[in-house]
Tab-separated table of C-alpha atoms in Angstrom:
chain	number	residue	atom	x	y	z
A	12	MET	CA	0.000	0.000	0.000
A	13	GLY	CA	1.212	3.486	-0.812
A	14	THR	CA	1.304	5.975	2.050
A	15	ASP	CA	0.024	8.769	-0.227
A	16	SER	CA	-3.287	7.005	-0.969
A	17	LEU	CA	-6.655	7.567	0.703
A	18	TYR	CA	-8.624	4.829	2.407
A	19	TYR	CA	-11.961	3.809	3.851
A	20	ILE	CA	-12.129	1.852	7.095
A	21	MET	CA	-14.310	-1.277	6.851
A	22	ASP	CA	-14.950	-4.384	8.934
A	23	TYR	CA	-14.972	-7.921	7.560
A	24	SER	CA	-18.771	-7.908	7.438
A	25	GLY	CA	-18.694	-5.222	4.720
A	26	HIS	CA	-19.672	-2.177	6.850
A	27	TYR	CA	-18.095	1.247	6.305
A	28	TYR	CA	-17.113	3.540	9.188
A	29	ARG	CA	-16.859	7.259	9.974
A	30	THR	CA	-15.714	9.226	12.989
A	31	ASP	CA	-18.193	10.897	15.351
A	32	LYS	CA	-17.787	14.072	17.428
A	33	SER	CA	-15.633	12.242	19.967
A	34	ASP	CA	-13.461	10.805	17.171
A	35	GLN	CA	-14.866	7.293	17.655
A	36	LEU	CA	-15.455	4.858	14.782
A	37	VAL	CA	-19.154	4.499	13.974
A	38	ALA	CA	-20.712	2.211	11.363
A	39	VAL	CA	-22.627	3.915	8.520
A	40	ALA	CA	-25.151	2.773	5.935
A	41	GLY	CA	-22.913	2.934	2.866
A	42	GLU	CA	-19.751	4.145	1.213
A	43	GLN	CA	-21.093	7.667	0.606
A	44	ASP	CA	-21.331	8.336	4.369
A	45	ALA	CA	-17.905	6.936	5.268
A	46	THR	CA	-14.962	9.120	6.338
A	47	VAL	CA	-11.898	9.277	4.090
A	48	PHE	CA	-8.587	8.683	5.913
A	49	THR	CA	-4.945	9.005	5.015
A	50	PHE	CA	-2.762	5.966	5.534
A	51	ALA	CA	-1.396	7.333	8.807
A	52	GLN	CA	-4.845	8.224	10.164
A	53	ALA	CA	-6.351	4.844	9.293
A	54	ASN	CA	-3.307	2.968	10.522
A	55	SER	CA	-3.362	4.704	13.919
A	56	ARG	CA	-7.023	3.811	14.408
A	57	ILE	CA	-7.256	0.161	13.384
A	58	CYS	CA	-3.794	-1.369	13.199
A	59	VAL	CA	-3.109	-1.368	16.925
A	60	GLY	CA	-3.911	-4.283	19.234
A	61	LYS	CA	-6.996	-6.424	18.719
A	62	LYS	CA	-8.681	-3.882	16.454
A	63	ALA	CA	-6.596	-5.193	13.571
A	64	SER	CA	-8.647	-8.413	13.733
A	65	PHE	CA	-11.934	-6.547	13.132
A	66	TYR	CA	-11.128	-3.726	10.690
A	67	CYS	CA	-9.276	-3.282	7.417
A	68	MET	CA	-8.206	-0.367	5.195
A	69	VAL	CA	-9.674	-0.195	1.693
A	70	PRO	CA	-7.969	2.132	-0.851
A	71	ILE	CA	-10.214	4.480	-2.841
A	72	GLU	CA	-9.852	6.324	-6.143
A	73	GLU	CA	-11.105	9.910	-6.295
A	74	THR	CA	-10.299	13.120	-8.115
A	75	GLU	CA	-7.474	15.261	-6.790
A	76	GLU	CA	-9.998	17.969	-5.835
A	77	ASP	CA	-12.067	15.563	-3.727
A	78	MET	CA	-8.967	14.116	-2.119
A	79	SER	CA	-7.579	17.512	-1.217
A	80	THR	CA	-10.956	18.498	0.248
A	81	GLU	CA	-11.133	15.410	2.458
A	82	VAL	CA	-7.502	15.719	3.581
A	83	SER	CA	-7.867	19.399	4.407
A	84	GLY	CA	-11.058	18.658	6.299
A	85	SER	CA	-9.337	15.995	8.360
A	86	ASN	CA	-6.400	18.318	8.981
A	87	GLU	CA	-8.821	20.974	10.231
A	88	ILE	CA	-10.206	18.437	12.666
A	89	ASP	CA	-6.679	17.681	13.868
A	90	ASP	CA	-5.901	21.401	14.166
A	91	ASN	CA	-9.123	22.048	16.080
A	92	SER	CA	-8.400	19.186	18.397
A	93	GLY	CA	-4.987	20.718	19.092
A	94	ALA	CA	-6.635	24.011	19.998
A	95	LEU	CA	-8.881	22.392	22.615
A	96	PRO	CA	-8.098	22.859	26.299
A	97	ALA	CA	-5.855	20.289	27.909
A	98	GLU	CA	-8.717	18.731	29.940
A	99	GLU	CA	-10.861	18.162	26.821
A	100	GLN	CA	-7.865	16.726	24.928
A	101	LYS	CA	-7.345	14.289	27.774
A	102	GLU	CA	-11.013	13.270	27.664
A	103	ASN	CA	-10.774	12.698	23.888
A	104	ASN	CA	-7.669	10.573	24.358
A	105	ASP	CA	-9.493	8.536	26.990
A	106	ASP	CA	-12.448	8.091	24.632
A	107	GLU	CA	-10.087	6.845	21.929
A	108	TYR	CA	-9.686	3.552	23.802
A	109	ILE	CA	-12.151	0.866	22.676
A	110	SER	CA	-12.484	-2.078	25.024
A	111	PRO	CA	-12.310	-5.654	23.655
A	112	ILE	CA	-15.947	-6.148	24.682
A	113	LYS	CA	-16.987	-3.085	22.664
A	114	GLU	CA	-15.091	-4.460	19.674
A	115	LEU	CA	-16.926	-7.779	19.993
A	116	THR	CA	-20.200	-5.853	20.185
A	117	TYR	CA	-19.393	-3.974	16.995
A	118	ASP	CA	-18.620	-7.254	15.283
A	119	GLU	CA	-21.848	-8.893	16.445
A	120	VAL	CA	-24.167	-6.090	15.330
A	121	THR	CA	-25.395	-6.925	11.835
A	122	GLU	CA	-27.636	-5.192	9.335
A	123	PRO	CA	-31.142	-6.649	8.863
A	124	ILE	CA	-31.029	-9.254	6.100
A	125	GLU	CA	-33.502	-8.894	3.271
A	126	LYS	CA	-35.307	-12.230	2.999
A	127	ASN	CA	-35.898	-13.705	-0.440
A	128	VAL	CA	-37.785	-16.837	-1.439
A	129	ALA	CA	-35.486	-17.403	-4.435
A	130	SER	CA	-32.191	-16.999	-2.568
A	131	TYR	CA	-29.589	-19.763	-2.665
A	132	ASP	CA	-28.109	-18.372	0.558
A	133	LEU	CA	-30.068	-20.115	3.313
A	134	SER	CA	-29.514	-17.215	5.718
A	135	GLU	CA	-31.507	-15.009	3.317
A	136	MET	CA	-34.317	-17.537	2.761
A	137	ASP	CA	-37.849	-16.352	3.522
A	138	TRP	CA	-39.160	-19.658	4.853
A	139	ALA	CA	-42.767	-18.541	5.344
A	140	GLU	CA	-42.985	-17.177	1.804
A	141	TYR	CA	-41.282	-20.327	0.461
A	142	LEU	CA	-43.869	-22.601	2.105
A	143	THR	CA	-46.713	-20.339	0.956
A	144	HIS	CA	-45.340	-20.451	-2.586
A	145	PHE	CA	-45.004	-24.245	-2.467
A	146	THR	CA	-48.595	-24.657	-1.241
A	147	TYR	CA	-49.917	-22.319	-3.939
A	148	LEU	CA	-47.836	-24.113	-6.561
A	149	VAL	CA	-49.090	-27.612	-5.721
A	150	GLU	CA	-52.713	-26.535	-5.365
A	151	GLY	CA	-52.556	-24.736	-8.712
A	152	LEU	CA	-50.976	-27.644	-10.607
A	153	LYS	CA	-54.333	-29.259	-11.359
A	154	ASP	CA	-55.625	-26.241	-13.290
A	155	TYR	CA	-52.265	-25.744	-15.006
A	156	ARG	CA	-52.159	-29.390	-16.045
A	157	GLU	CA	-55.685	-29.185	-17.466
A	158	GLU	CA	-54.689	-26.079	-19.409
A	159	LEU	CA	-51.638	-27.855	-20.854
A	160	SER	CA	-53.742	-30.898	-21.740
A	161	LYS	CA	-56.131	-28.661	-23.664
A	162	LYS	CA	-53.204	-27.092	-25.538
A	163	HIS	CA	-51.872	-30.580	-26.258
A	164	SER	CA	-55.228	-31.603	-27.706
A	165	ASP	CA	-55.370	-28.440	-29.830
A	166	ILE	CA	-51.901	-28.989	-31.284
A	167	ASP	CA	-52.705	-32.635	-32.051
A	168	GLN	CA	-55.766	-31.521	-33.998
A	169	LYS	CA	-53.675	-28.988	-35.942
A	170	ILE	CA	-51.143	-31.679	-36.841
A	171	CYS	CA	-53.996	-33.957	-37.877
A	172	ASP	CA	-55.343	-31.213	-40.193
A	173	ILE	CA	-51.911	-30.750	-41.775
A	174	LEU	CA	-51.480	-34.491	-42.399
A	175	HIS	CA	-54.959	-34.780	-43.929
A	176	TYR	CA	-54.263	-31.781	-46.145
A	177	ILE	CA	-51.064	-33.446	-47.397
A	178	GLU	CA	-52.983	-36.670	-47.983
A	179	LEU	CA	-55.994	-35.227	-49.796
A	180	CYS	CA	-54.855	-32.039	-51.545
A	181	GLU	CA	-52.549	-31.313	-54.489
A	182	THR	CA	-49.461	-29.268	-53.563
A	183	ASP	CA	-46.510	-27.793	-55.447
A	184	ASP	CA	-42.916	-27.753	-54.273
A	185	ASN	CA	-43.101	-24.373	-52.541
A	186	GLU	CA	-46.304	-25.257	-50.709
A	187	ALA	CA	-44.839	-28.624	-49.711
A	188	ALA	CA	-41.833	-26.872	-48.163
A	189	ASP	CA	-44.146	-24.529	-46.261
A	190	LEU	CA	-46.218	-27.475	-45.026
A	191	VAL	CA	-43.082	-29.220	-43.758
A	192	GLU	CA	-42.063	-26.053	-41.933
A	193	LEU	CA	-45.546	-25.673	-40.406
A	194	LEU	CA	-45.554	-29.336	-39.368
A	195	ARG	CA	-42.109	-28.942	-37.802
A	196	VAL	CA	-43.196	-25.894	-35.751
A	197	CYS	CA	-46.350	-27.676	-34.550
A	198	ARG	CA	-44.355	-30.761	-33.573
A	199	GLU	CA	-41.814	-28.647	-31.662
A	200	ASN	CA	-44.641	-26.893	-29.784
A	201	ARG	CA	-46.186	-30.267	-29.048
A	202	ARG	CA	-42.857	-31.529	-27.682
A	203	ASP	CA	-42.565	-28.506	-25.351
A	204	ILE	CA	-46.055	-29.157	-23.997
A	205	LYS	CA	-45.335	-32.881	-23.536
A	206	ASP	CA	-42.091	-32.109	-21.695
A	207	GLU	CA	-43.892	-29.658	-19.403
A	208	LEU	CA	-46.548	-32.265	-18.605
A	209	GLN	CA	-43.820	-34.812	-17.883
A	210	LYS	CA	-42.063	-32.386	-15.510
A	211	ILE	CA	-45.341	-31.809	-13.665
A	212	GLU	CA	-45.829	-35.572	-13.322
A	213	TYR	CA	-42.310	-36.015	-11.904
A	214	PHE	CA	-42.916	-33.152	-9.455
A	215	GLN	CA	-46.311	-34.415	-8.307
A	216	THR	CA	-45.197	-38.023	-7.963
A	217	GLY	CA	-42.057	-37.378	-5.946
A	218	PHE	CA	-42.714	-34.116	-4.130
A	219	GLY	CA	-45.915	-32.213	-4.899
A	220	THR	CA	-48.298	-34.529	-3.026
A	221	ASN	CA	-51.271	-33.575	-0.873
A	222	ALA	CA	-49.466	-35.012	2.154
A	223	ASN	CA	-46.527	-32.641	1.594
A	224	VAL	CA	-48.937	-29.743	1.142
A	225	THR	CA	-50.442	-30.616	4.528
A	226	ARG	CA	-46.981	-30.726	6.107
A	227	ALA	CA	-46.090	-27.402	4.472
A	228	LYS	CA	-49.241	-25.772	5.862
A	229	GLN	CA	-48.490	-27.130	9.329
A	230	ALA	CA	-44.896	-25.849	9.122
A	231	LEU	CA	-46.144	-22.453	7.900
A	232	LYS	CA	-48.563	-22.272	10.820
A	233	SER	CA	-45.740	-23.047	13.256
A	234	ILE	CA	-43.463	-20.414	11.671
A	235	LYS	CA	-46.163	-17.751	11.886
A	236	GLY	CA	-46.709	-18.803	15.498
A	237	LEU	CA	-43.163	-17.622	16.296
A	238	GLU	CA	-44.337	-14.040	15.747
A	239	THR	CA	-46.906	-14.296	18.559
A	240	ARG	CA	-45.247	-16.769	20.893
A	241	LYS	CA	-45.549	-16.060	24.601
A	242	TYR	CA	-43.168	-16.712	27.440
A	243	LYS	CA	-44.385	-18.807	30.379
A	244	PRO	CA	-42.470	-18.148	33.599
A	245	ARG	CA	-40.925	-21.286	35.118
A	246	LYS	CA	-40.516	-20.155	38.734
A	247	TYR	CA	-40.469	-16.378	39.180
A	248	GLU	CA	-44.069	-15.569	38.336
A	249	GLU	CA	-43.987	-12.466	40.547
A	250	LEU	CA	-41.039	-11.169	38.524
A	251	PHE	CA	-43.323	-10.648	35.519
A	252	GLU	CA	-46.342	-9.186	37.340
A	253	ASN	CA	-45.442	-5.504	36.808
A	254	CYS	CA	-42.841	-5.857	34.085
A	255	VAL	CA	-42.533	-3.632	31.017
A	256	LEU	CA	-41.912	-5.808	27.981
A	257	LYS	CA	-39.211	-4.749	25.547
A	258	ASP	CA	-41.185	-6.063	22.608
A	259	ARG	CA	-44.074	-3.642	22.253
A	260	ARG	CA	-46.098	-6.161	20.225
A	261	LEU	CA	-46.671	-8.165	23.399
A	262	GLN	CA	-48.587	-7.028	26.470
A	263	ARG	CA	-48.350	-8.202	30.065
A	264	ASP	CA	-51.593	-10.164	29.707
A	265	ASP	CA	-49.993	-12.283	26.979
A	266	ILE	CA	-47.578	-13.889	29.436
A	267	HIS	CA	-48.851	-17.236	30.629
A	268	THR	CA	-48.526	-17.835	34.376
A	269	THR	CA	-47.903	-21.269	35.766
A	270	ALA	CA	-50.921	-22.586	37.696
A	271	PRO	CA	-50.192	-23.685	41.299
A	272	VAL	CA	-49.894	-27.397	41.915
A	273	GLY	CA	-53.292	-28.973	42.448
A	274	SER	CA	-55.123	-25.980	41.027
A	275	ASN	CA	-57.859	-26.510	38.466
A	276	ALA	CA	-57.397	-23.037	36.969
A	277	LYS	CA	-58.115	-23.465	33.284
A	278	GLN	CA	-59.464	-21.327	30.495
A	279	ARG	CA	-63.159	-22.127	30.327
A	280	TYR	CA	-65.258	-21.891	27.206
A	281	SER	CA	-67.885	-19.159	27.398
A	282	VAL	CA	-70.520	-17.805	25.049
A	283	GLU	CA	-70.854	-14.089	24.484
A	284	PRO	CA	-73.958	-12.942	26.402
A	285	THR	CA	-76.982	-11.461	24.661
A	286	PHE	CA	-78.839	-8.429	25.958
A	287	ASP	CA	-82.530	-7.489	25.816
A	288	GLU	CA	-83.515	-3.845	25.967
A	289	LYS	CA	-86.661	-3.022	27.945
A	290	ASP	CA	-87.784	0.379	29.204
A	291	GLY	CA	-84.435	1.854	28.182
A	292	GLU	CA	-82.460	-0.676	30.229
A	293	GLU	CA	-80.426	-3.597	28.999
A	294	THR	CA	-80.714	-6.921	30.793
A	295	MET	CA	-78.611	-9.980	30.084
A	296	ALA	CA	-80.713	-12.822	28.630
A	297	GLU	CA	-79.821	-16.496	28.398
A	298	GLU	CA	-81.434	-18.469	25.595
A	299	ARG	CA	-81.700	-22.275	25.504
A	300	ASN	CA	-80.965	-23.984	22.196
A	301	TYR	CA	-81.130	-27.773	22.144
A	302	THR	CA	-78.123	-29.739	20.914
A	303	LEU	CA	-77.569	-33.393	20.078
A	304	PHE	CA	-76.113	-33.860	23.588
A	305	ASP	CA	-79.275	-32.718	25.412
A	306	GLY	CA	-81.694	-35.230	26.909
A	307	LYS	CA	-79.407	-38.281	26.953
A	308	GLU	CA	-76.509	-39.794	28.868
A	309	ASN	CA	-73.201	-38.932	27.214
A	310	ASP	CA	-70.111	-41.120	27.542
A	311	TRP	CA	-67.534	-38.350	27.724
A	312	VAL	CA	-64.713	-40.713	28.655
A	313	SER	CA	-65.144	-42.691	25.430
A	314	PHE	CA	-65.534	-39.485	23.450
A	315	ALA	CA	-62.306	-37.998	24.873
A	316	ARG	CA	-60.447	-41.293	24.334
A	317	GLN	CA	-61.588	-41.459	20.701
A	318	GLN	CA	-60.374	-37.890	20.111
A	319	ALA	CA	-56.970	-38.592	21.638
A	320	GLU	CA	-56.531	-41.872	19.740
A	321	PHE	CA	-57.504	-40.287	16.429
A	322	TYR	CA	-55.044	-37.387	16.581
A	323	ARG	CA	-52.274	-39.593	18.006
A	324	ASN	CA	-52.524	-42.097	15.131
A	325	ALA	CA	-53.873	-39.995	12.236
A	326	GLY	CA	-50.474	-39.154	10.746
A	327	GLN	CA	-49.247	-42.734	10.709
A	328	TYR	CA	-52.563	-44.025	9.336
A	329	ILE	CA	-52.310	-41.546	6.444
A	330	THR	CA	-48.845	-42.928	5.700
A	331	ASN	CA	-50.181	-46.510	5.842
A	332	LEU	CA	-52.962	-45.665	3.370
A	333	GLN	CA	-50.451	-44.098	0.996
A	334	ILE	CA	-48.334	-47.274	1.158
A	335	ASP	CA	-51.428	-49.427	0.502
A	336	ILE	CA	-52.327	-47.374	-2.573
A	337	LYS	CA	-48.782	-47.665	-3.944
A	338	GLU	CA	-48.880	-51.447	-3.422
A	339	ILE	CA	-52.231	-51.679	-5.243
A	340	ASP	CA	-50.832	-49.663	-8.154
A	341	ALA	CA	-47.842	-52.002	-8.278
A	342	ASP	CA	-50.152	-55.043	-8.293
A	343	ILE	CA	-52.221	-53.623	-11.141
A	344	GLU	CA	-49.097	-52.832	-13.136
A	345	ASN	CA	-47.715	-56.353	-12.588
A	346	ILE	CA	-50.956	-57.943	-13.827
A	347	LEU	CA	-50.970	-55.736	-16.928
A	348	MET	CA	-47.326	-56.568	-17.638
A	349	GLU	CA	-48.041	-60.294	-17.381
A	350	THR	CA	-51.032	-60.096	-19.720
A	351	GLU	CA	-48.998	-58.450	-22.486
A	352	ASP	CA	-47.115	-61.663	-23.324
A	353	ALA	CA	-49.757	-64.188	-22.241
A	354	ASN	CA	-52.286	-66.129	-24.303
A	355	CYS	CA	-55.442	-66.324	-22.194
A	356	ASN	CA	-58.593	-68.331	-22.695
A	357	VAL	CA	-61.997	-66.995	-21.701
A	358	ALA	CA	-61.854	-68.292	-18.115
A	359	GLN	CA	-58.372	-66.876	-17.517
A	360	GLY	CA	-59.342	-63.547	-19.074
A	361	TYR	CA	-62.386	-63.282	-16.804
A	362	LYS	CA	-60.221	-64.116	-13.787
A	363	ILE	CA	-57.780	-61.309	-14.708
A	364	PHE	CA	-60.636	-58.860	-15.288
A	365	LYS	CA	-62.204	-59.756	-11.934
A	366	ARG	CA	-58.898	-59.279	-10.083
A	367	LEU	CA	-58.268	-55.898	-11.762
A	368	LYS	CA	-61.762	-54.762	-10.859
A	369	GLU	CA	-61.267	-55.779	-7.227
A	370	LEU	CA	-57.969	-53.880	-7.041
A	371	ARG	CA	-59.471	-50.796	-8.665
A	372	LEU	CA	-62.422	-50.779	-6.248
A	373	GLU	CA	-60.080	-51.275	-3.302
A	374	LYS	CA	-57.891	-48.377	-4.448
A	375	LYS	CA	-60.961	-46.158	-4.924
A	376	ALA	CA	-62.154	-46.906	-1.376
A	377	LYS	CA	-58.734	-46.162	0.114
A	378	MET	CA	-58.435	-42.924	-1.877
A	379	LYS	CA	-61.788	-41.763	-0.476
A	380	GLU	CA	-60.640	-42.621	3.040
A	381	LEU	CA	-57.334	-40.822	2.494
A	382	ASN	CA	-59.069	-37.672	1.226
A	383	CYS	CA	-61.359	-37.734	4.281
A	384	LEU	CA	-58.307	-37.835	6.549
A	385	TYR	CA	-56.739	-34.941	4.626
A	386	ALA	CA	-59.939	-32.946	5.216
A	387	LEU	CA	-59.857	-33.750	8.950
A	388	THR	CA	-56.177	-32.939	9.486
A	389	ASP	CA	-55.572	-29.933	7.206
A	390	TYR	CA	-54.181	-26.913	9.108
A	391	ILE	CA	-53.930	-29.022	12.301
A	392	ASP	CA	-50.830	-29.936	14.278
A	393	CYS	CA	-51.971	-33.473	15.114
A	394	GLU	CA	-49.132	-34.241	17.552
A	395	SER	CA	-49.757	-31.118	19.660
A	396	LEU	CA	-53.519	-31.672	19.596
A	397	ALA	CA	-53.005	-35.304	20.617
A	398	ASP	CA	-51.028	-34.163	23.675
A	399	THR	CA	-53.859	-31.787	24.626
A	400	CYS	CA	-56.541	-34.447	24.116
A	401	GLU	CA	-54.614	-36.950	26.248
A	402	ASP	CA	-54.359	-34.384	29.064
A	403	ASN	CA	-58.106	-33.754	28.754
A	404	LEU	CA	-58.787	-37.508	28.844
A	405	ALA	CA	-56.801	-37.888	32.066
A	406	GLU	CA	-58.709	-34.998	33.635
A	407	ILE	CA	-62.096	-36.417	32.582
A	408	GLU	CA	-61.169	-39.818	33.997
A	409	ASP	CA	-60.383	-38.109	37.294
A	410	ILE	CA	-63.715	-36.271	37.236
A	411	MET	CA	-65.669	-39.439	36.378
A	412	GLU	CA	-63.641	-41.401	38.949
A	413	VAL	CA	-62.518	-44.047	36.486
A	414	PRO	CA	-60.617	-46.673	38.561
A	415	GLU	CA	-57.547	-46.912	36.307
A	416	HIS	CA	-56.449	-44.510	33.618
A	417	SER	CA	-56.366	-46.410	30.353
A	418	GLU	CA	-53.554	-45.433	28.044
A	419	VAL	CA	-54.332	-44.177	24.562
A	420	THR	CA	-53.798	-46.839	21.946
A	421	LYS	CA	-50.775	-45.832	19.918
A	422	MET	CA	-49.309	-47.163	16.697
A	423	GLN	CA	-47.178	-50.281	17.061
A	424	PRO	CA	-44.391	-51.279	14.666
A	425	VAL	CA	-45.046	-54.441	12.653
A	426	ASP	CA	-42.658	-57.278	13.493
A	427	ASN	CA	-40.795	-58.885	10.617
A	428	GLY	CA	-42.343	-62.249	11.446
A	429	GLN	CA	-45.847	-60.794	11.654
A	430	GLU	CA	-45.741	-58.531	8.600
A	431	GLU	CA	-48.900	-59.039	6.598
A	432	ASN	CA	-48.911	-58.970	2.835
A	433	MET	CA	-52.026	-56.948	2.124
A	434	HIS	CA	-52.115	-57.564	-1.605
A	435	ILE	CA	-51.077	-60.946	-2.988
A	436	VAL	CA	-50.945	-61.123	-6.761
A	437	GLU	CA	-51.712	-64.671	-7.817
A	438	ASP	CA	-50.264	-66.150	-10.919
A	439	MET	CA	-53.493	-66.081	-12.822
A	440	VAL	CA	-51.931	-66.615	-16.222
A	441	GLY	CA	-50.475	-70.028	-17.003
């Protein structure tokens, strides 16, 4: 580095610095706000002690007029500092010292990162927008695929018209060349549409499934929940009674307090009251509306147990149904492959047809069941809800004085020796 050059002072995070009234280094928004230093000035500020590990000098190129202006300005600052009283000079010299802790603080302070759904830098990824985009993409694929299929049908009809024209009509050499060119363009457009449809099929088969959409929605809900999460004191409840929260988005009422041991304090469901106005006065009125629970004995223990068991096992049962459907598809494909090279008589053909029909009906029933489960579990965190339902079940059993708390039936892994083959494809073709 030449000693006659001018420099900016930067840190290794890319921030520029200027000097404040007390001649301290302060980070600025960009290069235009940074102070220009000579080599000696920059060297005296950052190349001593531990500061050399945090800052660096960056040479700049400016016109001679700009450089002379900056240098003269810095010299005026030095001259003015020399004209200060001795006590103020001593205070400035004391302020010049930056503690190691302050240096670490400077290094830790970072600019807010602009989040971007298309970023390849994971630290800049907008996860909520990414999940929203994925959900929108998968849910919109059906309409997009139908649109492409319509275009594919249209281009096939155009090609069919061209081929029939070639077959039925007289053409000269020039017209024949034009027809070949038109046919080539139509075929290229058809290939683009076919490739796009194939890409959609690959995406939907391996990644863009309804199950993944459900998981994405659950993850998005959890991410958005971080913005409104609330702190629950572990021990020092009184510490938070009259506190002023730093985050102004939260209020003191948002902090959950831990209920004392043995207390039944719980948020109770309540209906907003209705008011009747009579003689200028409002009186609260309660109105009875009959429900399906009125007038009969309700087995709330069984009801609570059924809720807990459903949400505890719903996720795994969805996975099991998806596996069953894949196995049925594989069975159907195997039967069709076998029939391609087989010579079947009437009895064998009927047997194959009957088996295919059974598999198709079984797949249809499981698809309906799977879609019902999707409808029941969309936008729901089943694991968290299962924990809540199990706590409610235990409390209801205590209220109803059930002798022994029965555990919720949970999914059990299938042993290798007990694994059941749900779909056995018989060798129906000799």
